C-alpha positions as MATLAB code, in Angstrom:
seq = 'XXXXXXXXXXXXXXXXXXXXXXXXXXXXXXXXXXXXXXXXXXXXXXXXXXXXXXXXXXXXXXXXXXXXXXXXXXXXXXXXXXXXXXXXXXXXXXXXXXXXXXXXXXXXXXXXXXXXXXXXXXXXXXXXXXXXXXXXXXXXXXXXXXXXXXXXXXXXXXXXXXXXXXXXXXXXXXXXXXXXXXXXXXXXXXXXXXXXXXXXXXXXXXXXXXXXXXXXXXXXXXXXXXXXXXXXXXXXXXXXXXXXXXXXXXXXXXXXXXXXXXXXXXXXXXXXXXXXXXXXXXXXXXXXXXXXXXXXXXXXXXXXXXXXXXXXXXXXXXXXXXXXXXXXXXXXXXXXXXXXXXXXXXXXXXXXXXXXXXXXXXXXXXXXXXXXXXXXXXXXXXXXXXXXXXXXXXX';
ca = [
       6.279   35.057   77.462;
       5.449   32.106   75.623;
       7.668   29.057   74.345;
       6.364   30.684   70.303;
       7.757   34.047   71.344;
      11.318   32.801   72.796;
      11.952   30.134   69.985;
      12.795   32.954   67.583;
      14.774   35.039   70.053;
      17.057   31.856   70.433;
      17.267   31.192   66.363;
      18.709   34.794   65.709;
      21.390   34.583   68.626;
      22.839   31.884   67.531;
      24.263   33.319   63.991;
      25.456   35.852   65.797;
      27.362   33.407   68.460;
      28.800   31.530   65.448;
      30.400   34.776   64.145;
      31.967   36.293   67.063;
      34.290   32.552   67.088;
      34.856   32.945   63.685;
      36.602   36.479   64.201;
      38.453   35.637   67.585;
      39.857   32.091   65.979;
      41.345   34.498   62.751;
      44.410   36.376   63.525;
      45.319   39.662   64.597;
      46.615   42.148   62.024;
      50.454   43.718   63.706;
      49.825   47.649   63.825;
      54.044   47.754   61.933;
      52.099   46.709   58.417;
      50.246   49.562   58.620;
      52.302   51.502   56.208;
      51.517   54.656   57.858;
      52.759   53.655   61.161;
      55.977   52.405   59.922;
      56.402   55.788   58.447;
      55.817   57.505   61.772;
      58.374   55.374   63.366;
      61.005   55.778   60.242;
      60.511   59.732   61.033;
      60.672   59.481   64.831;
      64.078   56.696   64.244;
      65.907   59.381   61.832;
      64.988   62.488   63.999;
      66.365   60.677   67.174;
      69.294   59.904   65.204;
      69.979   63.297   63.785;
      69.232   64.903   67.408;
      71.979   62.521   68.659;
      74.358   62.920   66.398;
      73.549   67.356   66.721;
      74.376   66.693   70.590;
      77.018   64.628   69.828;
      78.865   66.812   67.419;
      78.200   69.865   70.016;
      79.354   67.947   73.067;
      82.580   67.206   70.799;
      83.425   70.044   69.799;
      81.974   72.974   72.559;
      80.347   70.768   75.428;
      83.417   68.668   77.095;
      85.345   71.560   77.166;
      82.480   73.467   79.471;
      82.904   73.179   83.245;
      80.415   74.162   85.605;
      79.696   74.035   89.532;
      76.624   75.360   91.497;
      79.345   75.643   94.771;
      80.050   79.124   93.970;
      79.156   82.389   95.705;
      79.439   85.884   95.593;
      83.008   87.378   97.996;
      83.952   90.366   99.011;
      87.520   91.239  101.275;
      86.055   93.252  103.715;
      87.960   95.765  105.934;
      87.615   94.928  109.585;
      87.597   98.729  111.389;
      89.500   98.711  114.526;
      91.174  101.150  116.966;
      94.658  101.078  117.624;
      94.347  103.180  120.745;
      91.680  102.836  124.285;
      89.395  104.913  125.100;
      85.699  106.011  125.341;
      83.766  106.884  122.076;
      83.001  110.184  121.943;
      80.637  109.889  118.411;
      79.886  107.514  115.366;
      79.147  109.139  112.763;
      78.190  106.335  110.303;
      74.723  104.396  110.254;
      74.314  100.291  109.952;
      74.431   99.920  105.976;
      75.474  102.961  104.711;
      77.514  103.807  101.714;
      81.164  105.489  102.812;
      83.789  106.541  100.904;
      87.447  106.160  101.278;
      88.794  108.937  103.975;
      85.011  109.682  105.700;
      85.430  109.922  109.486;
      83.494  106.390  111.238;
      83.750  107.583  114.656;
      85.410  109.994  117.266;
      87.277  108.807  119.988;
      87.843  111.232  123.031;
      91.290  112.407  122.953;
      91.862  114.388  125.722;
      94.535  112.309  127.383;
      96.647  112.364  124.336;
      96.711  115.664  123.737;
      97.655  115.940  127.314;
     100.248  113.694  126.868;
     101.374  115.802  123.744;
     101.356  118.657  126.209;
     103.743  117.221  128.542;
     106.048  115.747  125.803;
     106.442  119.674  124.273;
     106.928  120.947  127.656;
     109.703  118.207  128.145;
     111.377  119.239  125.061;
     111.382  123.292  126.218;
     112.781  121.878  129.341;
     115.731  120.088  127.314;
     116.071  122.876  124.710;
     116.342  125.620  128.172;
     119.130  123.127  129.684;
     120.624  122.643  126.356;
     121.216  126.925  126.176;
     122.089  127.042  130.320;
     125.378  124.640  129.469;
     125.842  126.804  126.506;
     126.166  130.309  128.426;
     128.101  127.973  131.338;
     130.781  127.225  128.478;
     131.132  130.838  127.425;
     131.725  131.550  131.352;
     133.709  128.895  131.562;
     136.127  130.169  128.472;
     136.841  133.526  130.772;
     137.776  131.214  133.484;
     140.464  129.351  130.943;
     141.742  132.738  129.880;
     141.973  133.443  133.647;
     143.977  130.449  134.274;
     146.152  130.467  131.622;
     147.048  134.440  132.944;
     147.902  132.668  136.040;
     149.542  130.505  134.941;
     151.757  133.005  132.983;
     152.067  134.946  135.810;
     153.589  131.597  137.720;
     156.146  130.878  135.008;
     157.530  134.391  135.105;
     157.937  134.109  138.740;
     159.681  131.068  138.600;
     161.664  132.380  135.982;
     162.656  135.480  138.079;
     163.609  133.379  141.018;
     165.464  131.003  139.358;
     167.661  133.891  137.427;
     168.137  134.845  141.042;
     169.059  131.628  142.300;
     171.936  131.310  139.854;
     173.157  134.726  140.259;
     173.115  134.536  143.833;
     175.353  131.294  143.832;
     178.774  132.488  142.959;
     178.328  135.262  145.566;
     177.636  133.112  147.757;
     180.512  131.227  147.476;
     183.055  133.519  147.490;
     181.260  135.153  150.409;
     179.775  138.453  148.862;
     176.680  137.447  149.987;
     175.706  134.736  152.882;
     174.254  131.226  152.297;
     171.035  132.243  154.166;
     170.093  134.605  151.282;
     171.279  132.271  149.045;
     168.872  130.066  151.067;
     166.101  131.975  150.800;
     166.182  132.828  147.234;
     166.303  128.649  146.605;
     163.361  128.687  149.063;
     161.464  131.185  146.756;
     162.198  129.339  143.376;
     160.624  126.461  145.006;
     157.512  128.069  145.719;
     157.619  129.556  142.125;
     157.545  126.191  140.596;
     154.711  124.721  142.977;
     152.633  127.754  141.852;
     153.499  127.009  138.261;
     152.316  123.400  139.026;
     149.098  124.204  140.707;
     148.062  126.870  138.002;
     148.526  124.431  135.438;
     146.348  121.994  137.061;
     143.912  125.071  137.471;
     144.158  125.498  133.778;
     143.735  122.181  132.634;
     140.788  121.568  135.334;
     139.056  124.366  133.512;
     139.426  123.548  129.971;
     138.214  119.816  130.962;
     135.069  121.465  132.580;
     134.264  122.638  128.888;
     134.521  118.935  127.953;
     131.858  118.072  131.013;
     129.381  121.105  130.017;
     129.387  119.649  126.518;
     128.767  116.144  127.212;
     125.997  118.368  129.352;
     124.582  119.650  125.932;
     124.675  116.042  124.291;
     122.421  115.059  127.012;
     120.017  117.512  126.909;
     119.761  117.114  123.087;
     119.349  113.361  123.756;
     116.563  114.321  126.257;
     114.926  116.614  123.700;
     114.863  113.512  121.351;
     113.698  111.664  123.245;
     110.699  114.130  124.238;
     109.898  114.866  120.456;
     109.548  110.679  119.972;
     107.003  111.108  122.546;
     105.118  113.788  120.978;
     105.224  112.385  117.788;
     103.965  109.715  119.701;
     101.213  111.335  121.158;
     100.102  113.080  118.264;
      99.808  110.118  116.204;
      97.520  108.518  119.063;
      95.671  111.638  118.841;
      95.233  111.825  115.297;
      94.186  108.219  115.534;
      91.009  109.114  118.073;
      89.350  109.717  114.451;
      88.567  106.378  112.399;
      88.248  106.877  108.768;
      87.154  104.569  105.795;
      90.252  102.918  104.204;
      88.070  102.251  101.224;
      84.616  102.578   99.128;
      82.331  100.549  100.569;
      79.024   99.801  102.829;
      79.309   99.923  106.607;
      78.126   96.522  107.916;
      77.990   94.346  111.563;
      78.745   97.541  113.377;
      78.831   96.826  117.225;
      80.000   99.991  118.652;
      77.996  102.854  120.118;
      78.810  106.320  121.690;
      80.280  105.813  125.073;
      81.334  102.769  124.680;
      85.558  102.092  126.053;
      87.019  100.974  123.119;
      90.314   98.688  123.041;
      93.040   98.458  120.366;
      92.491   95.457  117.579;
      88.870   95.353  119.033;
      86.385   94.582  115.791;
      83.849   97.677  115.696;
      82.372   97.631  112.203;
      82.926   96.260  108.569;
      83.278   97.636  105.548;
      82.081   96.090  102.632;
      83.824   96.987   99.433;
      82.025   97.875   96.416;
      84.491   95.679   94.158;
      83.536   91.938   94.122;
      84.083   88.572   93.152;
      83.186   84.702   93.068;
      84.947   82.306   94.363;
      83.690   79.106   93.203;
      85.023   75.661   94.334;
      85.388   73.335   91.465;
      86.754   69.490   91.472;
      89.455   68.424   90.615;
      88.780   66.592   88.251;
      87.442   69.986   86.460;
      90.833   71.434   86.421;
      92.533   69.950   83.759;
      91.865   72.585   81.006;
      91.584   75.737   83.342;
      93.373   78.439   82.781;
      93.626   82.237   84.109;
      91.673   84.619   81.620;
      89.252   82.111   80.223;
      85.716   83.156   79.535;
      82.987   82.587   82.779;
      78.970   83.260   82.557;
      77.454   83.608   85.805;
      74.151   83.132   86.784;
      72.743   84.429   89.893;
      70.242   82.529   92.016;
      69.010   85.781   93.050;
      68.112   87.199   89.318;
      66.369   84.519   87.452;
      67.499   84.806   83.422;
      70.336   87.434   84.254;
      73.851   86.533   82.434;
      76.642   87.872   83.913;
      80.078   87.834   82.230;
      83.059   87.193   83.786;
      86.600   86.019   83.707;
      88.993   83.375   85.317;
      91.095   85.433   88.078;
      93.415   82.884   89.839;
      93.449   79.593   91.232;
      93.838   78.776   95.210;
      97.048   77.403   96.809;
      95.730   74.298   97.843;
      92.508   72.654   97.867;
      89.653   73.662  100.063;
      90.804   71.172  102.974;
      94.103   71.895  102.819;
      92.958   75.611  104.364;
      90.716   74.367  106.767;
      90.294   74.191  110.695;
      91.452   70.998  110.553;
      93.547   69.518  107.754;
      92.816   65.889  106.660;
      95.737   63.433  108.004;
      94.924   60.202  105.811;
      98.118   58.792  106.974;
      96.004   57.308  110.281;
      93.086   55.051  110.012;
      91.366   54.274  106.998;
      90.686   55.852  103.817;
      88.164   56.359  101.596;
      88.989   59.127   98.378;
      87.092   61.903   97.922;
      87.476   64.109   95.003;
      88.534   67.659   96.434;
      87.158   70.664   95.639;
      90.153   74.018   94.427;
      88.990   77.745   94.745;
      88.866   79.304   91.572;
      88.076   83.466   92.228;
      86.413   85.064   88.878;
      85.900   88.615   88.704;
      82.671   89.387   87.144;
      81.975   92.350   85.177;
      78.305   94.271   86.450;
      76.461   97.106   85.610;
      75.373   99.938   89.005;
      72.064   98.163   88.699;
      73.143   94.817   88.927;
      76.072   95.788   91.645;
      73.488   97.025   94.053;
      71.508   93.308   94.580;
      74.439   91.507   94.567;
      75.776   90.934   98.176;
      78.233   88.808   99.438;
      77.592   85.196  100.408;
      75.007   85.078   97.354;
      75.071   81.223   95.783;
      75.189   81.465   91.941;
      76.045   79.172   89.291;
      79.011   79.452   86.945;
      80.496   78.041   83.503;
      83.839   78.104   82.617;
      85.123   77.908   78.587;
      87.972   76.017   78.761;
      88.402   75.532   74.671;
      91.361   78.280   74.392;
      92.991   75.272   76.307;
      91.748   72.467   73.667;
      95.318   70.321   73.415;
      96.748   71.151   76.390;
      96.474   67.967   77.742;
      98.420   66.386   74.808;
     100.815   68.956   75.054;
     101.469   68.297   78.761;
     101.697   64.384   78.421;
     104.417   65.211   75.524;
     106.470   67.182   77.599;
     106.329   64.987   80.477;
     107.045   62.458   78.306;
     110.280   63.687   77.114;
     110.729   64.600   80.814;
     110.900   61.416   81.612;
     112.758   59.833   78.790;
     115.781   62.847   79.585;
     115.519   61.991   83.593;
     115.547   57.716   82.412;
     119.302   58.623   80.457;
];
């Protein structure tokens, strides 16, 4: 290209060169005097402002007094089925998660040796109830032998009687020699006799009559006996009633362990039963408590049904805290400390439809929301009373 042809290239560049420093040396217009934009702002300023003051008003007057906690799940008090007697399983009659009601037979323990044992104790009692009767028919024997003795014994008194008449009438005559001393002798002799036979048949007499005493005391203890031999069969037929397991409630059979032929031992964990009734216990600070009360309003959500609301209602609160009730208690008497806010049970029973009942399991998490505003004041209310509390315990 020739030096003609760039001279004119170089002339219409520059113009343009000068212009371009001409608009970067002027100043910038601010984007806030566009009047537009300053509107837009305006709008966005009020609506945060208005959406503030909304959640403000709300949080006053509904959201502080809403308390929620994500450490909650679902509980159940499930029965633990145990024997209380040994032995071998003869049957189980229930299958690994199925539905029971309250009274169906579990399983069949064999029972032979208990009704054997129910045997023996009814035998036991015939044998007391036969020796009970024997004593009985020994007394009525024994009554002729009192009647016999007391005859005797009659028959003794009149002989005594008879030789001491003789006795006295022989005296005289024997003194004035009508009659010799050796009969007088002799009749003496006789009388003596008389009485020992008196004597010894009213020892026979009384020996008899405290025989009757003996065969009674006989009777007491074979009644005793008898007792004692029904207490065993009652005994033994409770054991052998127990040899069937039944459901102590509705429910769903669950962990079950046990199979036929298996030796079984008393207090020995076989199945569980799951009741059909359930709650939530969910484990709230402490800090949460303050306006809590039982029968306030609780929506549940379940992790397990996404957008399912479940109603419920504020049951009862635990004992303690959560570590109070565990394996091992907190001692912050030793060593350092650092505070932790604890966590109280709170168990809500939730309301639930069949549908709903039959997904929900225990051990579920779910989420849950206590309304606390029935309680609005209560605070104030407290710190009045204790105030006045104190102010009576300070005179």
């Amino acid at each position: 290209m020739s030096e003609q042809d760039q001279r004119p290239s170089a002339e219409a560049e520059a113009p343009n060169d000068q212009r371009n420093q001409e608009d970067a040396a002027a100043p910038k217009k601010s984007p806030l005097k566009n009047p537009r934009v300053r509107i837009i702002l305006l709008l966005i300023l009020a609506a945060v402002v208005v959406l503030g003051g909304l959640w403000f008003a709300r949080y006053q007057t509904r959201g502080k007094y809403l308390q929620s906690t994500n450490d909650a799940y679902i509980q159940a008090d499930a029965v633990i089925v145990s024997s209380r007697i040994s032995g071998y399983v003869e049957q189980v009659l229930v299958a690994e998660n199925q539905q029971v009601k309250a009274g169906q037979p579990l399983l069949r323990i064999d029972a032979r040796d208990y009704r054997a044992q129910a045997q023996q104790a009814q035998a036991q009692i015939d044998v007391a109830a036969a020796n009970a009767q024997g004593v009985r028919a020994q007394i009525n024997e024994q009554g002729a032998a009192i009647d016999q003795a007391r005859a005797q014994l009659a028959a003794a008194q009149s002989t005594l009687a008879f030789a001491r008449s003789e006795v006295a009438r022989y005296t005289p005559l024997a003194a004035s020699g009508a009659e010799t001393r050796e009969r007088l002798a002799q009749l003496r002799d006789q009388a003596r006799q008389a009485a020992a036979q008196v004597a010894t048949a009213r020892a026979g007499l009384e020996a008899a009559e405290r025989r009757v005493g003996t065969l009674r005391t006989q009777i007491t203890q074979a009644q005793s006996q008898g007792r004692a031999a029904q207490a065993q069969l009652a005994a033994a037929n409770v054991n052998a009633g127990s040899s069937i397991l039944r459901a102590s409630s509705d429910g769903r059979i669950g962990d079950r362990t046990v199979q036929p032929g298996q030796l079984v031992q008393p207090g020995v964990r076989l199945m569980s039963i799951v009741p059909n009734q359930l709650y939530i216990e969910a484990n709230f600070k402490e800090t949460q408590l303050g306006l809590m009360r039982v029968g306030q309003p609780v929506i549940v959500h379940v992790d397990a049904l996404d957008g399912v609301e479940i109603h419920g209602r504020v049951e009862s609160f635990s004992p303690g805290t959560g570590a109070q009730f565990s394996l091992l208690p907190p001692q912050n008497a030793t060593g350092n400390f650092t505070k932790i806010v604890q966590r109280v049970p709170v168990r809500i029973a939730v309301d639930v439809g069949p549908e709903t009942r039959k997904l929900l399991l225990p051990g579920m998490s779910v989420e849950v929301e206590v309304d606390t505003i029935s309680a609005k004041g209560a605070r104030e209310a407290i710190e009045r009373e204790q105030k006045a509390h104190n102010e009576a315990r300070g005179k």
